Short mmCIF file of C-alpha atoms in Angstrom, two decimals:
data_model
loop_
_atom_site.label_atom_id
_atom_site.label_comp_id
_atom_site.label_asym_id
_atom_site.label_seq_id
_atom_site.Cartn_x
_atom_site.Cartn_y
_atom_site.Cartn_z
CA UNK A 1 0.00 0.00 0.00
CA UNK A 2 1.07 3.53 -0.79
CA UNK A 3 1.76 6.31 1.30
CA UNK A 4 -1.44 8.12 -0.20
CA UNK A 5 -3.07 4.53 0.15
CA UNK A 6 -2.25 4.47 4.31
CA UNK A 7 -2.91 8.00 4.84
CA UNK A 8 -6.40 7.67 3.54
CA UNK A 9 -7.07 5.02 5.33
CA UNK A 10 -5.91 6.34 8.42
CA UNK A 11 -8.33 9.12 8.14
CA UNK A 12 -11.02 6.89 7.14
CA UNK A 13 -10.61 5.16 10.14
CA UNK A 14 -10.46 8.46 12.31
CA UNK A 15 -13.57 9.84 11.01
CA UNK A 16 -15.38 6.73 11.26
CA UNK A 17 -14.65 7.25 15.23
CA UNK A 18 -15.43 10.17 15.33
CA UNK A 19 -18.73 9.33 13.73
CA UNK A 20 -19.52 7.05 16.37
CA UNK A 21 -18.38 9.26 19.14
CA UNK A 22 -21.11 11.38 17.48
CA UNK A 23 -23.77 9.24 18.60
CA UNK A 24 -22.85 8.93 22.29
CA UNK A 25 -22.00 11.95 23.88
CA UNK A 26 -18.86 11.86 26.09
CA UNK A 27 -20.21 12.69 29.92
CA UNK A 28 -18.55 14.70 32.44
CA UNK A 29 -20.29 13.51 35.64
CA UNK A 30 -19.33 16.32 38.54
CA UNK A 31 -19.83 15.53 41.97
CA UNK A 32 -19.02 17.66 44.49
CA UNK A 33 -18.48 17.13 48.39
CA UNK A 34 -20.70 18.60 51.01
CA UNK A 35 -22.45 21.30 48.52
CA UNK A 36 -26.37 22.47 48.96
CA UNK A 37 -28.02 24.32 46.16
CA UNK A 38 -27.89 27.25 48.64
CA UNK A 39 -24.35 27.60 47.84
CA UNK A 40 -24.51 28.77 44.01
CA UNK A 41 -25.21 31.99 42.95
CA UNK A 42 -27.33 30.49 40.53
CA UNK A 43 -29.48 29.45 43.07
CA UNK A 44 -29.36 32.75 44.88
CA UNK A 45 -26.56 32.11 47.40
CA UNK A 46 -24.47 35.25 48.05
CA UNK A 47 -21.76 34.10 50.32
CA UNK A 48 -19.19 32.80 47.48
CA UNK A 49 -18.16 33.50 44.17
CA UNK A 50 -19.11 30.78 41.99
CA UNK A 51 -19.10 32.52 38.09
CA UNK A 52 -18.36 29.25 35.84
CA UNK A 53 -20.77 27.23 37.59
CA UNK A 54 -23.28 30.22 37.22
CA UNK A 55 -22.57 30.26 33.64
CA UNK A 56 -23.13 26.34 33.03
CA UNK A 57 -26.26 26.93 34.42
CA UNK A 58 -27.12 30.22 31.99
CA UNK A 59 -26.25 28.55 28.77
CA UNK A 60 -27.59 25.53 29.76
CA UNK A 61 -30.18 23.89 32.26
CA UNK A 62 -30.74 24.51 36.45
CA UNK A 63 -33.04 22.03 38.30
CA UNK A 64 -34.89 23.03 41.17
CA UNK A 65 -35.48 19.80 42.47
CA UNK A 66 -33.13 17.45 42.94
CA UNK A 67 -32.29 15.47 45.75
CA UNK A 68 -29.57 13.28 47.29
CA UNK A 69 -29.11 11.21 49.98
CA UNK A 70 -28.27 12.84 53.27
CA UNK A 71 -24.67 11.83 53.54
CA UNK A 72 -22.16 10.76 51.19
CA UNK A 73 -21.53 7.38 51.12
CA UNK A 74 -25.23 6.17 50.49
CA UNK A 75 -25.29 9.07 47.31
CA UNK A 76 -22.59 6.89 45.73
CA UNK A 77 -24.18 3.50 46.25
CA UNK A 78 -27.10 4.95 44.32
CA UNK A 79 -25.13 6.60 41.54
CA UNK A 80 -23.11 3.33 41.24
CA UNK A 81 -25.72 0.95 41.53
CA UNK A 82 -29.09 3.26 40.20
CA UNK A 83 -30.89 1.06 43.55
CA UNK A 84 -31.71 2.80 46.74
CA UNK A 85 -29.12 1.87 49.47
CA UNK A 86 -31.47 -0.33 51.99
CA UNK A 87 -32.27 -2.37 49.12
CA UNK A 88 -28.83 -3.75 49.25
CA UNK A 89 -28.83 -3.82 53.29
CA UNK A 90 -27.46 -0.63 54.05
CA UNK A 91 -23.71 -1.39 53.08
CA UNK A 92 -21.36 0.02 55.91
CA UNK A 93 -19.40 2.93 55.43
CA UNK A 94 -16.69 2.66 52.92
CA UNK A 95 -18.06 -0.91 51.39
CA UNK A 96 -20.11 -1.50 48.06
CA UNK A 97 -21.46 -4.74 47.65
CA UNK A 98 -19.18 -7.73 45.92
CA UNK A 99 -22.36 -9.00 43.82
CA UNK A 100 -23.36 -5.55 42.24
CA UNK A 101 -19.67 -5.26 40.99
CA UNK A 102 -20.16 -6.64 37.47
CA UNK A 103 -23.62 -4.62 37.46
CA UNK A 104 -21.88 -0.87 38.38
CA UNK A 105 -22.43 2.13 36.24
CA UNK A 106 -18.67 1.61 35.30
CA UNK A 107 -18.92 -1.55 33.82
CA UNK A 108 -22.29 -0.52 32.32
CA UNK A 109 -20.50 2.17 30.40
CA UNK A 110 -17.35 0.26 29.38
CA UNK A 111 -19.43 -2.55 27.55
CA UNK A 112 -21.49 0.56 25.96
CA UNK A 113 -17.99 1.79 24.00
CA UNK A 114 -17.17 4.32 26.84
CA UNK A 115 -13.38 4.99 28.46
CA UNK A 116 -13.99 5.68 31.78
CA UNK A 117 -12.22 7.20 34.67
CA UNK A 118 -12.79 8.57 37.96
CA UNK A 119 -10.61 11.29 39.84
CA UNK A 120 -11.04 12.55 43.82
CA UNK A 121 -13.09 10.65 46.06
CA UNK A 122 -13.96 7.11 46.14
CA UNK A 123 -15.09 5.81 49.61
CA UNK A 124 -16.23 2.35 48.26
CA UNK A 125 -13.43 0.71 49.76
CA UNK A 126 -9.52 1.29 51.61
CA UNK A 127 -7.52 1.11 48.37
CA UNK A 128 -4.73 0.18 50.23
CA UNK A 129 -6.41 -3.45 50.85
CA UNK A 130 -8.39 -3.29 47.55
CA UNK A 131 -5.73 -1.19 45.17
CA UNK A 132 -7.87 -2.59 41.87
CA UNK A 133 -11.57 -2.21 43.34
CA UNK A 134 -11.88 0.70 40.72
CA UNK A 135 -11.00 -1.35 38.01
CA UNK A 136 -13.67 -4.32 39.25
CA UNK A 137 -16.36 -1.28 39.27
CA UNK A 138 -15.44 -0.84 35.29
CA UNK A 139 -13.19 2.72 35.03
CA UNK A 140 -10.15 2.09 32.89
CA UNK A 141 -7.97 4.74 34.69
CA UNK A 142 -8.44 6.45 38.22
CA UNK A 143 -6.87 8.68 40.39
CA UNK A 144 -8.51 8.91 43.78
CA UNK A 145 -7.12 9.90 47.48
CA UNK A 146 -6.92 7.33 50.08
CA UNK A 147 -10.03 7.99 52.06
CA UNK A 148 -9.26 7.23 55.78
CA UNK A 149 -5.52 6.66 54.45
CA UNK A 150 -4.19 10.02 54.32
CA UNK A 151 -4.77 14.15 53.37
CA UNK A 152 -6.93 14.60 50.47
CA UNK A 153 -5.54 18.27 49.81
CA UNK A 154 -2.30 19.45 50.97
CA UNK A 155 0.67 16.30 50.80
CA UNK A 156 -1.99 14.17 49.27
CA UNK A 157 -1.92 10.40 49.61
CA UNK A 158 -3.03 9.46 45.87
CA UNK A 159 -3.67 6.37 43.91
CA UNK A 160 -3.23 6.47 40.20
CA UNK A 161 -4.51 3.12 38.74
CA UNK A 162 -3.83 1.14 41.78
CA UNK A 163 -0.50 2.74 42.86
CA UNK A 164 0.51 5.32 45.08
CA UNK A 165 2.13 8.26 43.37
CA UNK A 166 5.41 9.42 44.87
CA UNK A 167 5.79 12.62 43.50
CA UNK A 168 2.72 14.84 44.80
CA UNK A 169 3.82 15.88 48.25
CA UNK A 170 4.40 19.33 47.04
CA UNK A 171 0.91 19.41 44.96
CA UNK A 172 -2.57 20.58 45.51
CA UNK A 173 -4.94 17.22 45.32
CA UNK A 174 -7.66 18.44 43.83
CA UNK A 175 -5.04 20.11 41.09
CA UNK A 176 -3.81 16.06 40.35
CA UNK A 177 -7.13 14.75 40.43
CA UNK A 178 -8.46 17.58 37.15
CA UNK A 179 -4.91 17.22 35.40
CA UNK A 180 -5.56 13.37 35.32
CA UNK A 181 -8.64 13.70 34.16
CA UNK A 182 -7.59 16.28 31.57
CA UNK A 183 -5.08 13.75 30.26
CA UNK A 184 -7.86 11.10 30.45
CA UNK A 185 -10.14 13.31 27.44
CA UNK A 186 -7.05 14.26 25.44
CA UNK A 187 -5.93 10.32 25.69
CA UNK A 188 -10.03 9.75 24.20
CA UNK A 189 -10.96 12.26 22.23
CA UNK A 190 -11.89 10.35 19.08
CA UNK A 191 -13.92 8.02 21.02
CA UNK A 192 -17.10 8.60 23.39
CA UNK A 193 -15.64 8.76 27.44
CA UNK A 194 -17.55 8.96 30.68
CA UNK A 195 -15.07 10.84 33.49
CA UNK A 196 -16.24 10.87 36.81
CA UNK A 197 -14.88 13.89 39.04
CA UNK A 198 -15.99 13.03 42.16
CA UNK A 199 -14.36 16.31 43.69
CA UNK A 200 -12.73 15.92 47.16
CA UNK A 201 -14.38 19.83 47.58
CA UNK A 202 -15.90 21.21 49.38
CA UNK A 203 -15.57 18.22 51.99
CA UNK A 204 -13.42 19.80 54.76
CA UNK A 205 -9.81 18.05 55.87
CA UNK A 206 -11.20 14.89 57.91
CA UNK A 207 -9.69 13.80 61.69
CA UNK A 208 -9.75 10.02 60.93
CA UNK A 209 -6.06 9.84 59.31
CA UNK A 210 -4.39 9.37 62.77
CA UNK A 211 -2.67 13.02 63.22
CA UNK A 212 -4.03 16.14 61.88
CA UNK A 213 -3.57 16.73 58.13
CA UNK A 214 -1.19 19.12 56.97
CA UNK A 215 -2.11 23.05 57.16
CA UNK A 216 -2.18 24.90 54.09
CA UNK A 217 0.07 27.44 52.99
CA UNK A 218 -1.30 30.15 55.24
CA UNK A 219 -0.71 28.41 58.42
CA UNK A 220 -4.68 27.06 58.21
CA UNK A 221 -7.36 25.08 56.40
CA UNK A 222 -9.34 26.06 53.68
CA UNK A 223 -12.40 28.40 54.85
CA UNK A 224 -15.50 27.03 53.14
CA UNK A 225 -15.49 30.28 51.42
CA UNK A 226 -12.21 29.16 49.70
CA UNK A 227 -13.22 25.85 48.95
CA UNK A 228 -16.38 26.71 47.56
CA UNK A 229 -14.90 29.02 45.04
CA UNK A 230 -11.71 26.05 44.31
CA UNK A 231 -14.42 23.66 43.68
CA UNK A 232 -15.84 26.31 41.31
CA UNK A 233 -12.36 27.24 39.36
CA UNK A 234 -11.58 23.25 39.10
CA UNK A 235 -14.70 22.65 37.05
CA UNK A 236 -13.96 25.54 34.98
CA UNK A 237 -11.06 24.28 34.04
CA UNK A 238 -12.42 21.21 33.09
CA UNK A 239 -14.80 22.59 30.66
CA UNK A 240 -11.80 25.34 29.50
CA UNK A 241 -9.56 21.48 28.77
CA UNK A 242 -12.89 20.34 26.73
CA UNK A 243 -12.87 23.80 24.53
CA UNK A 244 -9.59 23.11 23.59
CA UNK A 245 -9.80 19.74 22.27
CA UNK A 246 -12.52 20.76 20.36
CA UNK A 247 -15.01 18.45 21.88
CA UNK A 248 -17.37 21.02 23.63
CA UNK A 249 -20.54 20.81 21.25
CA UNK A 250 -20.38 16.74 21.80
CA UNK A 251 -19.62 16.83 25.60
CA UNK A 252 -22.57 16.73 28.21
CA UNK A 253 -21.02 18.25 31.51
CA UNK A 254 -23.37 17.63 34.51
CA UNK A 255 -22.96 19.12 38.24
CA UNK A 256 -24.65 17.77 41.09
CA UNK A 257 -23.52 17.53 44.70
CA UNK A 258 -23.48 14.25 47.14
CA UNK A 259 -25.33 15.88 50.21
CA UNK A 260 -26.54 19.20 51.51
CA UNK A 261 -23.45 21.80 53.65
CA UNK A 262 -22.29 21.14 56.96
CA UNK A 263 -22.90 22.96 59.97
CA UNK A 264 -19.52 23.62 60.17
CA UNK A 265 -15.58 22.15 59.53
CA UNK A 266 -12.14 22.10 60.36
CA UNK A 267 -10.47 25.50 60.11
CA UNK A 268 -6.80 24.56 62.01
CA UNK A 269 -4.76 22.53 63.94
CA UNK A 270 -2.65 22.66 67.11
CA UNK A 271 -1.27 20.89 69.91
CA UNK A 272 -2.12 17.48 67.92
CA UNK A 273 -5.89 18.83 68.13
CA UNK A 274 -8.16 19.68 65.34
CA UNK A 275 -10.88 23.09 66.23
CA UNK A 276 -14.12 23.52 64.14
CA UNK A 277 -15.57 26.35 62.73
CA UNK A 278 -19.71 27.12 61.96
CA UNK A 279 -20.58 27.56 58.49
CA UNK A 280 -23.50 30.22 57.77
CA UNK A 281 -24.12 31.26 54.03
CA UNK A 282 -26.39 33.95 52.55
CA UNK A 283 -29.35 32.40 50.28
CA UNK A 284 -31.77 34.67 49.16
CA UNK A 285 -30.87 37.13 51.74
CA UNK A 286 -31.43 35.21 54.50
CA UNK A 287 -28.81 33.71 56.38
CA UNK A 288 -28.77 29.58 56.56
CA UNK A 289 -27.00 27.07 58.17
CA UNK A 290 -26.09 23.72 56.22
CA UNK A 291 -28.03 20.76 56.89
CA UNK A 292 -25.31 17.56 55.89
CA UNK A 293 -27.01 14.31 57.90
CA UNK A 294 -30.34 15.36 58.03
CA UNK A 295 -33.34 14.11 56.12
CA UNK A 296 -34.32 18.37 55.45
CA UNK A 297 -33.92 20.37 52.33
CA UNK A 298 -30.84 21.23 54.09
CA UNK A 299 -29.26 18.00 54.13
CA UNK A 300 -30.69 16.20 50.70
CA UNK A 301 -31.54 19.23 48.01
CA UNK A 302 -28.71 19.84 45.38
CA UNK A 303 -27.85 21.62 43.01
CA UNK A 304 -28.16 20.04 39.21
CA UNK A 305 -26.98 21.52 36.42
CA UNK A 306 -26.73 20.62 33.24
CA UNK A 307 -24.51 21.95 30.00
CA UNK A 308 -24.83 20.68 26.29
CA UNK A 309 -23.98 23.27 23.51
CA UNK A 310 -26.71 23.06 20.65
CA UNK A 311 -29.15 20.33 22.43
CA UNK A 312 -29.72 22.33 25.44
CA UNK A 313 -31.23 26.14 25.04
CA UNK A 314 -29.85 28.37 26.98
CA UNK A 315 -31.28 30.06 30.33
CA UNK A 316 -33.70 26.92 31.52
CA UNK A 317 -34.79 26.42 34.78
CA UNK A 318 -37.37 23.04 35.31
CA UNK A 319 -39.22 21.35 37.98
CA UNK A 320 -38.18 17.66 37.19
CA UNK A 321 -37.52 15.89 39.92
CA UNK A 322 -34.69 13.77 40.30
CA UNK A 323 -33.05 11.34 42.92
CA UNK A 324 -29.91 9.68 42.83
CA UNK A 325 -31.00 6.33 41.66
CA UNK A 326 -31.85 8.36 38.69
CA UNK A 327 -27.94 8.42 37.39
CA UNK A 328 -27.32 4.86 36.39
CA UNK A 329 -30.33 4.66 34.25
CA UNK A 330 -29.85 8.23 32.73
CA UNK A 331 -26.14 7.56 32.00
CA UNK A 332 -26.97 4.33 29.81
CA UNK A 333 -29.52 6.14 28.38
CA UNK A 334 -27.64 8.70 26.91
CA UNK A 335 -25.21 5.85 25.93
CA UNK A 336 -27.66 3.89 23.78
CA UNK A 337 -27.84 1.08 25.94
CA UNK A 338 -31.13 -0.76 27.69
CA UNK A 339 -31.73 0.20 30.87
CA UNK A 340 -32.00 -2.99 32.91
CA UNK A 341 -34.64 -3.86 34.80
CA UNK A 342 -35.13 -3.92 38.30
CA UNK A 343 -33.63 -0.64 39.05
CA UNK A 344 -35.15 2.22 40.94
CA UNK A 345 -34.16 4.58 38.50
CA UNK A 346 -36.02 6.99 35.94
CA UNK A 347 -33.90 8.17 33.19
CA UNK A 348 -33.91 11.75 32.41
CA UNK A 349 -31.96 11.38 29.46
CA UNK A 350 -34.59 13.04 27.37
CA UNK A 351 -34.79 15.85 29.18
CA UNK A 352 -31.10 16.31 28.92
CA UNK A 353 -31.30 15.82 24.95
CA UNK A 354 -33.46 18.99 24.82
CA UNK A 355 -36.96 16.91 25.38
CA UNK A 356 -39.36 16.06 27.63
CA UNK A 357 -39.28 16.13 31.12
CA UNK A 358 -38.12 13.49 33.54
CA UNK A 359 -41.39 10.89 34.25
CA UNK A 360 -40.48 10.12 37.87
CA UNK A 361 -43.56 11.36 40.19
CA UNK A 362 -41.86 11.47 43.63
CA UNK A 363 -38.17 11.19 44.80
CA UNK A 364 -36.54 9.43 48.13
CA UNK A 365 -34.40 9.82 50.28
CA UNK A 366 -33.19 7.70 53.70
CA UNK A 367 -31.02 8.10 56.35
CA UNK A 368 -30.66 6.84 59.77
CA UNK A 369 -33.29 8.93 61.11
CA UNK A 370 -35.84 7.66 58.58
CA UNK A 371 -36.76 7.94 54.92
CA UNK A 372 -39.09 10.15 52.86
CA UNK A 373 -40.79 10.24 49.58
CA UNK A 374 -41.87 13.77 48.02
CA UNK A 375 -43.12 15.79 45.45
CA UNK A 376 -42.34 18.78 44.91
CA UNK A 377 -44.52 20.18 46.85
CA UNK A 378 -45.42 17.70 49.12
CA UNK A 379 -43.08 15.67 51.39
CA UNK A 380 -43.99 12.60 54.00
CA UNK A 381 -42.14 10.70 56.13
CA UNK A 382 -42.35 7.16 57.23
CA UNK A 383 -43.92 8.78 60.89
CA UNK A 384 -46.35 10.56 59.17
CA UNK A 385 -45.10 13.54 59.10
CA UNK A 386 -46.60 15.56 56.17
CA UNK A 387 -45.08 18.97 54.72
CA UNK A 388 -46.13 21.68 52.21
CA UNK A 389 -43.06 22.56 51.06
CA UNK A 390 -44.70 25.76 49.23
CA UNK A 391 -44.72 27.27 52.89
CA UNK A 392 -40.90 27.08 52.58
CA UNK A 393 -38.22 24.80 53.00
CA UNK A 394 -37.89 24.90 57.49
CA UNK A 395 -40.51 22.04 58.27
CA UNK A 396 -41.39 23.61 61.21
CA UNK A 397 -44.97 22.30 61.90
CA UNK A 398 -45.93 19.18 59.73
CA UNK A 399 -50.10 19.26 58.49
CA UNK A 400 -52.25 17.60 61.00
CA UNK A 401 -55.95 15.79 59.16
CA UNK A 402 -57.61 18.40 60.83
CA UNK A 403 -56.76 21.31 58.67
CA UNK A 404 -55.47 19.44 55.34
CA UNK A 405 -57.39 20.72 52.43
CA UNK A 406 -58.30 17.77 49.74
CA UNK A 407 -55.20 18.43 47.71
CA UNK A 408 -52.78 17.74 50.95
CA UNK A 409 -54.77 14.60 52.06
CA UNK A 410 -54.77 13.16 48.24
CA UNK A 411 -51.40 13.64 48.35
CA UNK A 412 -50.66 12.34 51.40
CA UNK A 413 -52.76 8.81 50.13
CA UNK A 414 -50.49 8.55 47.10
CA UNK A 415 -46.98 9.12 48.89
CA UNK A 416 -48.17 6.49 51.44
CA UNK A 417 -48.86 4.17 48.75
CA UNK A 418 -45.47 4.97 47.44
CA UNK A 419 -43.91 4.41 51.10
CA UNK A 420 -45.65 0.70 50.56
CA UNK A 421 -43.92 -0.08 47.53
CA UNK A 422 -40.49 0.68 49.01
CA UNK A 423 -40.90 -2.17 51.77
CA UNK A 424 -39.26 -3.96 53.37
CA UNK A 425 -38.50 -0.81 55.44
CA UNK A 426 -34.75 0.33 56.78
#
């Protein structure tokens, strides 16, 4: 064959790729660490500086209602998995069960025609005993701190594909987990990819690594403030990385958080102690406190945003609801693929190809003070407890039969009869 001969049919077989990767949009799946809605200030929080998520969310779409589970760890069981967490017993903290391995979104993905990686936070295991667990769970490359191991931020402990990496002592962790994934896109460009940030921000520096992780640069922590606003600059970044490789227009990005803010974090260290500041944030002029480990608003509604040049019209706002069972079924959606049965899913997958909205007609949430299913105007727990969450989002006084108009006991009857069809209970 002739030079010409092996060019042309090196090209032929590069736009044939790209042709495919045409059909199956790559996903950037963003999930940040201790983040409420009330945070953005496209959501109408004040207290930080947030600008390139704000502008995701004006060129593209911001949802009002979705919701997460109330702390982290069960939020990624039902990404991975697209099943509520007590269906598979509750796994422990920093588990994911053996037989749902095979059946993870990761695997899903990587028999759809997907590269996939992960970068940040993983939480599903300690990688130190289980250094290939994200490989078993279907990502291709990874790049994750050791939860419970050592610092996520400053002097990071970091695995890169099952190995610890030597040469980050004097780097920024949440700077190594974007560059990896960075190199991840360039690396797949020409074919569809599905990367995973799952941010180690805004989570403050943790007290379970036996002595206190190292101080930053200024002789402290990170103030929420500043973590906030790095969590905001990293995803720019990432969407600045897709520009240039000329991938925007056929590049979902999608930004959600795993639970509501916390009261309040670690601000230093002395004396081998760790000391605590509150968190209070300004959302729609009133001041709030987080909500991280309850079953409120506070601890379980998120911000979702979602960016898609030329399928999504600019400047949306929607009512869909969505839970986080919702993300294994939407993400093999989008891929082509059947969504199996038996999960408690919905895809929203047409929504996020510019049509219709989401089907599901009440999301849920549990915790270990209970579980709830909702509207979204209407929330009841498994005590009874009903809410109109028109009156705003505090729950201070729950409707009693006495004084529920028809519209509040109706719904009450069909989120019971939801509640039924979640047993076994918790």
């Amino acid at each position: 064959m002739t030079r010409f001969k092996c060019a042309l049919a090196l090209l032929a077989i590069v736009l044939a790729a790209r042709a495919l990767a045409a059909d199956k949009p790559n996903i950037v799946f963003i999930l940040a660490d201790d983040v409420a809605d009330q945070a953005l200030g496209c959501y109408g929080g004040t207290s930080y500086q947030t600008p390139r998520l704000d502008a995701l969310a004006q060129a593209g779409i911001r949802f009002r209602h979705c919701y997460s589970m109330p702390v982290c760890h069960p939020s990624r069981i039902a990404i991975m998995t697209g099943r509520y967490p007590y269906r598979m017993g509750r796994p422990q903290w920093g588990t994911f069960p053996r037989n749902l391995e095979s059946a993870s979104i990761g695997v899903a993905m990587r028999r759809l025609g997907y590269a996939t990686a992960i970068a940040g936070k993983w939480q599903l295991t300690l990688l130190r005993d289980e250094p290939d667990h994200p490989k078993r769970l279907g990502f291709d490359r990874w790049s994750l701190f050791g939860w419970h191991e050592g610092p996520r931020y400053y002097r990071p402990l970091i695995y890169q594909d099952g190995r610890v990496r030597s040469d980050v002592n004097d780097r920024y962790g949440p700077d190594v987990y974007v560059e990896q994934l960075v190199d991840f896109m360039r690396d797949n460009r020409d074919k569809p990819f599905f990367a995973f940030y799952s941010m180690a921000l805004a989570h403050d520096v943790t007290d379970d690594v036996g002595t206190p992780p190292p101080l930053g640069p200024q002789g402290h922590y990170d103030s929420y403030k500043k973590m906030v606003e790095n969590m905001d600059e990293r995803v720019g970044r990432l969407v600045d990385a897709v520009e240039e490789l000329g991938i925007r227009e056929r590049t979902l990005f999608l930004f959600t958080a795993d639970n509501g803010t916390p009261k309040s974090y670690y601000f230093t260290a002395a004396g081998g102690k760790m000391f605590k500041q509150p968190i209070k944030l300004v959302w729609n002029g009133q001041t709030v406190e987080g909500g991280k480990g309850e079953l409120t608003d506070g601890g379980t509604r998120v911000p979702l945003v979602a960016n898609w040049p030329g399928k999504l019209a600019p400047g949306q706002v929607v009512d869909d609801l969505v839970d986080f069972s919702d993300w294994f079924p939407t993400f093999v959606d989008l891929a082509g693929g059947t969504v199996p049965d038996g999960l408690d899913g919905v895809s929203l997958a047409d929504r996020l190809r510019g049509g219709a909205a989401s089907p599901r007609p009440w999301a849920f949430a549990s915790g270990s003070a209970g579980r709830w299913v909702r509207t979204q105007r209407w929330k009841l727990y498994d005590d009874g407890r009903l809410y109109d969450m028109s009156a705003g989002r505090e729950e201070v006084a729950p409707l009693t039969i006495s004084r529920a108009s028809e519209e509040a006991l109706r719904a009450r009857a069909e989120l019971e009869a939801a509640l039924r069809g979640l047993s076994p209970p918790d």
